[in-house]
CSV table of C-alpha atoms and ligand atoms in Angstrom, one decimal:
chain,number,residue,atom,x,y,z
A,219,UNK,CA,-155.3,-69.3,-80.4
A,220,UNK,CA,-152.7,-72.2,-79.6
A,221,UNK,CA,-154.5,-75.6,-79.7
A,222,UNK,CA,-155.6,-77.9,-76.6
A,223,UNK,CA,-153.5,-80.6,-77.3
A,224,UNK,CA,-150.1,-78.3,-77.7
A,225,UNK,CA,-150.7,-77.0,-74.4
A,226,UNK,CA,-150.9,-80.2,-73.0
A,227,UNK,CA,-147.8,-81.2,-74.8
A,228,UNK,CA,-146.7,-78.1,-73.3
A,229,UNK,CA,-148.2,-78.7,-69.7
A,230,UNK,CA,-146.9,-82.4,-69.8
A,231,UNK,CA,-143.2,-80.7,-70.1
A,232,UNK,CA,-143.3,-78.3,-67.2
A,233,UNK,CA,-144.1,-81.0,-64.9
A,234,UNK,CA,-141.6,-82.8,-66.1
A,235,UNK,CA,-139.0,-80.5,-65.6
A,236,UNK,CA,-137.2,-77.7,-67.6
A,237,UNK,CA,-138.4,-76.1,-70.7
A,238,UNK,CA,-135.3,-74.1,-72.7
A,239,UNK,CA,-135.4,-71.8,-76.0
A,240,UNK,CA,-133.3,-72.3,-78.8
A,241,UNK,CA,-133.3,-69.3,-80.9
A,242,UNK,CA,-132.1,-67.9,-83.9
A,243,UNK,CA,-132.2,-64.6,-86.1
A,244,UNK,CA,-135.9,-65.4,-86.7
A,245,UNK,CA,-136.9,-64.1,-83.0
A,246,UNK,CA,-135.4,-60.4,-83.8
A,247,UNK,CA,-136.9,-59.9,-87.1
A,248,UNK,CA,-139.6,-58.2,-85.5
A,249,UNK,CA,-137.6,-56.0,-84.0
A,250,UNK,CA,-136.0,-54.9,-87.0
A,251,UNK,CA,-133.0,-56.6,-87.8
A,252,UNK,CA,-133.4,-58.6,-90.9
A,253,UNK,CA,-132.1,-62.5,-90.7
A,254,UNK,CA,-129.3,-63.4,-92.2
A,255,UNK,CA,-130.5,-65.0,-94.9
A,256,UNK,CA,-134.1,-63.7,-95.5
A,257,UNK,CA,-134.9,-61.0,-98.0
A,258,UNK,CA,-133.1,-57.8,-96.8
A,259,UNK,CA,-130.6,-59.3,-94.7
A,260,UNK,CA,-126.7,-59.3,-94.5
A,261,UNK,CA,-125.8,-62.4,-96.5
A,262,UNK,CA,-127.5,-60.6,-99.3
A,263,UNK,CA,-125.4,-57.4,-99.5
A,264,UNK,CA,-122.7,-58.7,-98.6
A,265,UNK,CA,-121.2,-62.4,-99.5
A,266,UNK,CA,-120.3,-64.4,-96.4
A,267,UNK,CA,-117.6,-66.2,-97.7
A,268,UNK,CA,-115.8,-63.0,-97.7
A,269,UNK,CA,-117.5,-60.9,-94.4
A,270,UNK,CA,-118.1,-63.7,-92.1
A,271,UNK,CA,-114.7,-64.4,-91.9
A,272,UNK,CA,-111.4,-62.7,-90.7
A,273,UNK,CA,-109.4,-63.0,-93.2
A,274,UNK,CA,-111.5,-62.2,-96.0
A,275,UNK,CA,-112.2,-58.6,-93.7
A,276,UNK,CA,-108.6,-58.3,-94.1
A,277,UNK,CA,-108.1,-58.8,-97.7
A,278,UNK,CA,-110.8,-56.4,-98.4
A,279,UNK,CA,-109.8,-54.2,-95.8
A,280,UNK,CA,-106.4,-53.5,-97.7
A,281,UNK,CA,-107.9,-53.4,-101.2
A,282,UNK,CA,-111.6,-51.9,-100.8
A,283,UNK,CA,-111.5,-49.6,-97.3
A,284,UNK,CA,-114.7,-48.0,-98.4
A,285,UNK,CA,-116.8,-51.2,-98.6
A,286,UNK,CA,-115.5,-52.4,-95.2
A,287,UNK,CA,-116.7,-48.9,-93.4
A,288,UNK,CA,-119.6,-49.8,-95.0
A,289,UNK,CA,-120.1,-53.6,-93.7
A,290,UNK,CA,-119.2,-52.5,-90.7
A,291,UNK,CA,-121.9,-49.4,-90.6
A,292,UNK,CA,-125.0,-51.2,-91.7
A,293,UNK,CA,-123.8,-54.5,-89.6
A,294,UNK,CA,-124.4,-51.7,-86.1
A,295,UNK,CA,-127.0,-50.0,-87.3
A,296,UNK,CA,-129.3,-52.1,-87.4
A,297,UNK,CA,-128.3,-53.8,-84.2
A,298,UNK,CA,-128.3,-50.1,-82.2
A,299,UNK,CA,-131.6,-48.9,-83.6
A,300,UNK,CA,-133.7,-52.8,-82.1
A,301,UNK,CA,-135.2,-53.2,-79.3
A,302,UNK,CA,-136.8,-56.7,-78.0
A,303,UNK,CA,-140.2,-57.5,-79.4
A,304,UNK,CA,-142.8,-59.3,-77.7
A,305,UNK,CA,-141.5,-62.3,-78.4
A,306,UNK,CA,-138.6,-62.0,-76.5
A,307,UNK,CA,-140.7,-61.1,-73.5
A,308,UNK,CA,-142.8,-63.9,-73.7
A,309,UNK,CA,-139.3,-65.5,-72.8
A,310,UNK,CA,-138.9,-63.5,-69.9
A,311,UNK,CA,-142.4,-64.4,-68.9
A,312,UNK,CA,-141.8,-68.1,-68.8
A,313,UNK,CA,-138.7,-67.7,-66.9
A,314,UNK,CA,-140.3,-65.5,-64.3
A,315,UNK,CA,-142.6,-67.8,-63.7
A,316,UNK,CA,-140.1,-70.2,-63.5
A,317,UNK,CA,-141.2,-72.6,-66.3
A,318,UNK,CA,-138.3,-72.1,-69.0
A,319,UNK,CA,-134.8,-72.5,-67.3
A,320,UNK,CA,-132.8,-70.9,-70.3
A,321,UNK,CA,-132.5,-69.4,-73.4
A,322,UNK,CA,-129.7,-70.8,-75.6
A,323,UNK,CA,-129.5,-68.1,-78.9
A,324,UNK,CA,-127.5,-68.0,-81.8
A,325,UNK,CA,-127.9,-63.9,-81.8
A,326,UNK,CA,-125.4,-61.4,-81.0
A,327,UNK,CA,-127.4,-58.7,-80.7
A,328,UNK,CA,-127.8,-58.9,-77.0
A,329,UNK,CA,-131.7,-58.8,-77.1
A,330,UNK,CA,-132.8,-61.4,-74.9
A,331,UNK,CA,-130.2,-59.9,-71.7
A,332,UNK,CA,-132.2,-56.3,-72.7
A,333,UNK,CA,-135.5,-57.5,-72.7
A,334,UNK,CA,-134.4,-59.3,-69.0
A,335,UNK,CA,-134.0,-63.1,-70.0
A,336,UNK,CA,-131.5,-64.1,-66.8
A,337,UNK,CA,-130.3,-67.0,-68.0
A,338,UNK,CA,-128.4,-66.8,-71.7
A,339,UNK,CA,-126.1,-68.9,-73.0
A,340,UNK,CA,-124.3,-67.2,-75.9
A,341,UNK,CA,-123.2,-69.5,-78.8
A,342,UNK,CA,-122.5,-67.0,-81.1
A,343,UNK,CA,-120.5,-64.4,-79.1
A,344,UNK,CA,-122.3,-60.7,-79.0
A,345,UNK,CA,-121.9,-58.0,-80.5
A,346,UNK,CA,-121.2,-55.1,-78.3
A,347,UNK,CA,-118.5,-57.1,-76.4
A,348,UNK,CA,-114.6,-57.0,-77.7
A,349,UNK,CA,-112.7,-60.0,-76.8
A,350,UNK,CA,-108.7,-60.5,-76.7
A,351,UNK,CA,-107.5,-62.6,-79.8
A,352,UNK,CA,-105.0,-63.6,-77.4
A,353,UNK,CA,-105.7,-64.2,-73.7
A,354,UNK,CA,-109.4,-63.9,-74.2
A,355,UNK,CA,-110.5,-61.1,-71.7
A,356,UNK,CA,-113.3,-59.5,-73.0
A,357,UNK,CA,-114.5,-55.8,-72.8
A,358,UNK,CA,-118.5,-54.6,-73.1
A,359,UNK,CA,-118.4,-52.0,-75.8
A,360,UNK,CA,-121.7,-50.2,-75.1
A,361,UNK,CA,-124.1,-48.5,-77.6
A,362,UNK,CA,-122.1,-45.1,-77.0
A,363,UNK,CA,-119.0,-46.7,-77.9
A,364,UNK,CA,-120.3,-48.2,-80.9
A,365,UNK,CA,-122.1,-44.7,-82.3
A,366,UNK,CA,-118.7,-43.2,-81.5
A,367,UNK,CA,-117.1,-45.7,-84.1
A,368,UNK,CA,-119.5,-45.5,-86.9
A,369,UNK,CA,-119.3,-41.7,-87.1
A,370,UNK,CA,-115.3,-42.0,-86.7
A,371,UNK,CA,-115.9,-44.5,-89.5
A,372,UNK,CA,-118.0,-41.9,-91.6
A,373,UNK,CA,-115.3,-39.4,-91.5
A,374,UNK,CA,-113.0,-40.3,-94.2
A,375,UNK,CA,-114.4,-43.4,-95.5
A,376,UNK,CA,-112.4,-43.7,-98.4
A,377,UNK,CA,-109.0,-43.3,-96.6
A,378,UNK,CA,-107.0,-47.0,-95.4
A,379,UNK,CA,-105.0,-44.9,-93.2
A,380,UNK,CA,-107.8,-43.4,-91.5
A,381,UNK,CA,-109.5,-46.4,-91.4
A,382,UNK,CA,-107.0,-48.7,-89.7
A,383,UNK,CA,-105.5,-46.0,-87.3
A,384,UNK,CA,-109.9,-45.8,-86.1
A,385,UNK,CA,-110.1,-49.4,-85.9
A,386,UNK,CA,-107.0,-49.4,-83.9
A,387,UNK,CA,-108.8,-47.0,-81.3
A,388,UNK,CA,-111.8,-49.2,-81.2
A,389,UNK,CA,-110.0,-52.4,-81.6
A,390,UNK,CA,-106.3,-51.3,-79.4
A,391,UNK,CA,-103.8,-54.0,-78.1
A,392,UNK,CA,-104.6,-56.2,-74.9
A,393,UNK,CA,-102.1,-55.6,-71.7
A,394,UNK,CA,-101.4,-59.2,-73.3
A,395,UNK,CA,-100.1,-57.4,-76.2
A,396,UNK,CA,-103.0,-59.3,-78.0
A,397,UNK,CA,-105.4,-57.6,-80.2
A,398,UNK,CA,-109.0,-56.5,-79.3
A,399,UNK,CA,-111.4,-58.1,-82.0
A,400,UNK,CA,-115.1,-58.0,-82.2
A,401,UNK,CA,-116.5,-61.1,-79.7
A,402,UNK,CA,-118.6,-62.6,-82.6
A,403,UNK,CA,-118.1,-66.1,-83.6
A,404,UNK,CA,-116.6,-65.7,-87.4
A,405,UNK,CA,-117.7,-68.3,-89.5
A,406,UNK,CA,-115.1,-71.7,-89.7
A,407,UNK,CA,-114.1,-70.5,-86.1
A,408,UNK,CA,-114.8,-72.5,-82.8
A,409,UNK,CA,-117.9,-72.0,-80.5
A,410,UNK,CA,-117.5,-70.8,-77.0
A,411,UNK,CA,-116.2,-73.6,-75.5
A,412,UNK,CA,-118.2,-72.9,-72.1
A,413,UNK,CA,-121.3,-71.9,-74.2
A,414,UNK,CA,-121.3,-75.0,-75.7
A,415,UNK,CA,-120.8,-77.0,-72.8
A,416,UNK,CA,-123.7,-75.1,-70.8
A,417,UNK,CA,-126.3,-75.3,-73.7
A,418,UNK,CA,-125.5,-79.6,-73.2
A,419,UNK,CA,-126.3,-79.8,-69.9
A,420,UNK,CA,-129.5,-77.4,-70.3
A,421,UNK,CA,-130.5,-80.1,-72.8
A,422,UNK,CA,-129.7,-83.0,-70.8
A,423,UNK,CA,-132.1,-81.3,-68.0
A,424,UNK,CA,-135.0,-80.2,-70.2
A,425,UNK,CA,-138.2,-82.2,-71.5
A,426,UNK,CA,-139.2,-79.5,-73.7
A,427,UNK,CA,-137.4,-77.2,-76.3
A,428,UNK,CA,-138.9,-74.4,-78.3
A,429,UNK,CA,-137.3,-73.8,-81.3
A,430,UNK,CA,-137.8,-70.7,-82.4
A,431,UNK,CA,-136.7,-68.8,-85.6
A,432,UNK,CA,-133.8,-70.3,-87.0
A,433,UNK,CA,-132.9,-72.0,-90.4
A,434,UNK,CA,-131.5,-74.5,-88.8
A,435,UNK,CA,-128.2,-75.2,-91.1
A,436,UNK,CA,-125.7,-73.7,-89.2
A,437,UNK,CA,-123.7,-76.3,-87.1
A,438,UNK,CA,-123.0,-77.3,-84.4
A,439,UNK,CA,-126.1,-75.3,-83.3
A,440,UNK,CA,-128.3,-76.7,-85.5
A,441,UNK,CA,-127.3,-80.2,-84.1
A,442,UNK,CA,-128.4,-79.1,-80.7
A,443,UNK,CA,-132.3,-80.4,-81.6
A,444,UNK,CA,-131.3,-83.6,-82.4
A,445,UNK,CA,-129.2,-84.3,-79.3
A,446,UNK,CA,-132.3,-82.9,-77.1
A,447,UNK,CA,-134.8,-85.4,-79.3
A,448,UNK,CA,-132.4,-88.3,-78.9
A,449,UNK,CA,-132.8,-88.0,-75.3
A,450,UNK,CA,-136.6,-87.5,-75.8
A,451,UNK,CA,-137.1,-84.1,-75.4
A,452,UNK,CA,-140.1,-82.9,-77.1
A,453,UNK,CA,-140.0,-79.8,-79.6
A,454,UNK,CA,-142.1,-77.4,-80.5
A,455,UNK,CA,-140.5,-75.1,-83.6
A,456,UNK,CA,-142.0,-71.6,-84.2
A,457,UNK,CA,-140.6,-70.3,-87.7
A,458,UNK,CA,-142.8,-68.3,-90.6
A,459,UNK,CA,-141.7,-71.4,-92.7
A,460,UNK,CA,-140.4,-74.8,-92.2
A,461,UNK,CA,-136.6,-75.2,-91.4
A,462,UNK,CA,-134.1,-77.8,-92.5
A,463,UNK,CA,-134.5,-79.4,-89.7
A,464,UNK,CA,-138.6,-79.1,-88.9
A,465,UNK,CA,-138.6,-82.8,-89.2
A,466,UNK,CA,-137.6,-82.7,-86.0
A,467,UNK,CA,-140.7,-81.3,-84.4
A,468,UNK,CA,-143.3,-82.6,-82.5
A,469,UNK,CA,-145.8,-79.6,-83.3
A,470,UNK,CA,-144.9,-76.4,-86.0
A,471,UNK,CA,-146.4,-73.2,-85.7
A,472,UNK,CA,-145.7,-71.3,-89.0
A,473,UNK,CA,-146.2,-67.7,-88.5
A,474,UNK,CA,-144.3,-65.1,-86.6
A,475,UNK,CA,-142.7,-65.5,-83.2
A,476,UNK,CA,-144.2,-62.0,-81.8
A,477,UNK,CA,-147.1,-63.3,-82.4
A,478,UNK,CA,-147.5,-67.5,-81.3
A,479,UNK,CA,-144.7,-66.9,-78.3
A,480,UNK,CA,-146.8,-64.2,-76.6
A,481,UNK,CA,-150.1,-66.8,-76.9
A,482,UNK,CA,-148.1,-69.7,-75.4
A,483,UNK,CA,-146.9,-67.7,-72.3
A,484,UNK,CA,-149.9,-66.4,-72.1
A,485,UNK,CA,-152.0,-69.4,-72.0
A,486,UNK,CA,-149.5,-71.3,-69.7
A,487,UNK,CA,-148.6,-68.9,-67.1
A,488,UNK,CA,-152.6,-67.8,-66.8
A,489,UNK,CA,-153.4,-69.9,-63.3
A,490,UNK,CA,-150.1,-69.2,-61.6
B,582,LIG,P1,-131.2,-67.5,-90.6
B,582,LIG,O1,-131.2,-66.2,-91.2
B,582,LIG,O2,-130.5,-68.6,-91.2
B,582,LIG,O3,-132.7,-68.1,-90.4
B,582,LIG,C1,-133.7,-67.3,-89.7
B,582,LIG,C2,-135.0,-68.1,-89.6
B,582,LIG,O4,-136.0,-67.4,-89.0
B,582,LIG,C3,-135.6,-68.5,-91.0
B,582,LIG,O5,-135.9,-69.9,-90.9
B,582,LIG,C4,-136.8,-67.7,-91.1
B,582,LIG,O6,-137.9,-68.4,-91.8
B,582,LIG,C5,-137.2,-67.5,-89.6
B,582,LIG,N1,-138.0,-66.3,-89.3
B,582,LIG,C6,-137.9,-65.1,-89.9
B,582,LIG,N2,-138.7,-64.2,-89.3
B,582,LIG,C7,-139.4,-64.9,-88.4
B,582,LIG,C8,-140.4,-64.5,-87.4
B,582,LIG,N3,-140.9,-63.3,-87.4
B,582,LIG,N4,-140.9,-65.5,-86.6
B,582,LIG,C9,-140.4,-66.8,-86.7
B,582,LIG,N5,-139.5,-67.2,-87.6
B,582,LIG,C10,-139.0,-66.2,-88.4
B,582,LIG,O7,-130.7,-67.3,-89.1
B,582,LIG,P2,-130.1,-68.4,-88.0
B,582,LIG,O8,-130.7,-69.7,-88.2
B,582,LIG,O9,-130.1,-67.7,-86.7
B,582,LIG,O10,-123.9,-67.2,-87.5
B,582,LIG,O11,-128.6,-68.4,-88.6
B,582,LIG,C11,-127.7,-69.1,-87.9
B,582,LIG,C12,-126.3,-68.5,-88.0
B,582,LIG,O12,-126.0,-68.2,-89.3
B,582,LIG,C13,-126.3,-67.1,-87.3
B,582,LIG,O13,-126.1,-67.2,-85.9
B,582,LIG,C14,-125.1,-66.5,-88.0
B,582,LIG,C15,-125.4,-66.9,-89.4
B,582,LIG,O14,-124.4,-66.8,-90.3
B,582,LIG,C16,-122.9,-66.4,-87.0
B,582,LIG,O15,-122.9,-65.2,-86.9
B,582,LIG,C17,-121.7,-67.3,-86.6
């Protein structure tokens, strides 16, 4: 039951013009992919300052082939077996009724666009498209393309020459003569430059921002709150715990997102 006085904060925003989502791994632990830093999740298997970055991939590419098939298995796996949660279709809700304007995510697993959010801006990158190292065209890489890798991977795990000459296949030379990488922002690389630049001006346009599900300590993403509140944008944070930067809030939920998103839209889209 979502108090009175948060669905007028809530009510006071609409008419006062856009409402946008920010969103982090938080919103898909519900549908089964662990966050990255929660119990369970990636950063505990498998140390970031290594994995989240290219050239630590290399250097245990060359030394350790067997631990990189299986980075690179349990990093799709979970990603191909989710599917949105009601949380993410509260979203979609809200933007049908044309009360939230955008959803600005930190994900790469392509949820929100699934679950029929229209309007995503991608600061991350996402994980079934392959983007040129060089000239930047990107490629989708659908969900058939991705099982074909992992059992290509399976084969002969232990093997660096089968390894690179599959990765080659899935990961092949631009026209550009540039190489195909995954389309995921690598930690200590650049944001999307246009990403960035639209999740500003959504920010500049909206009065309220839901902040849902993320830790709120990776940057530049976790400075777009504060830019919002500087501007006066109220927030309203929806996280099972408070973040690093909950101070930020006007009004915390603690609990889960499938659960306190679905109430809001529910509650707020009722008379239209
Ligand atoms: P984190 O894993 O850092 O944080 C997830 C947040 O979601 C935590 O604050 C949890 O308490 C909260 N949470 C978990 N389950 C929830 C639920 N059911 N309902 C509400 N909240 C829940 O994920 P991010 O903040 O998204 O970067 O991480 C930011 C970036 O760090 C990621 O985009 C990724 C990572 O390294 C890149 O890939 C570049």
């Amino acid at each position: 039951m979502i108090k009175n006085e948060v669905l007028t904060l809530i009510r006071k925003g609409i008419n006062k013009g856009k409402l946008v989502a920010l969103t982090g791994a938080g919103i898909s632990s519900e549908s089964g992919i662990p966050t990255f830093r929660g119990k369970g999740g990636l950063w505990e298997k498998y140390n970031p300052a290594i994995y989240a970055n290219i050239p630590g991939l290399i250097s245990v590419l060359l030394t350790r082939p067997e631990r990189i098939v299986n980075f690179i298995t349990d990093f799709y796996q979970v990603l191909l077996k989710a599917k949105p949660n009601p949380a993410h279709l509260a979203l979609v809700q809200m933007e049908k009724k044309g009360i939230l304007s955008s959803v600005i995510t930190q994900n790469i697993d392509n949820l929100h666009q699934e679950a029929g959010s229209g309007r995503v801006i991608e600061l991350h990158g996402n994980a079934y498209r392959i983007r040129c190292g060089r000239c930047e065209k990107t490629c989708n890489m659908g969900r058939e393309r991705i099982e074909a890798l992992l059992k290509d991977l399976g084969i002969n795990k232990f093997s660096r020459r089968h390894l690179l000459k599959t990765l080659n296949k899935y990961f092949p030379h631009c026209n550009c003569r540039g190489r195909f990488r995954p389309d995921i922002v690598f930690f200590g690389e650049i944001l999307p430059e246009d990403q960035l630049k639209a999740a500003y001006d959504e920010l500049d346009k909206c009065s309220l921002l839901f902040l849902i599900g993320t830790s709120g300590i990776v940057y530049p993403a976790a400075g777009l709150p504060s830019y919002a509140k500087e501007k006066g944008t109220k927030i309203i944070e929806i996280n099972n715990e408070p973040s690093a930067i909950s101070y930020l809030s006007d009004q915390l939920f603690l609990g889960r997102a499938g659960e306190i998103l679905p109430a809001i839209a529910e509650d707020v889209t009722k008379d239209m």
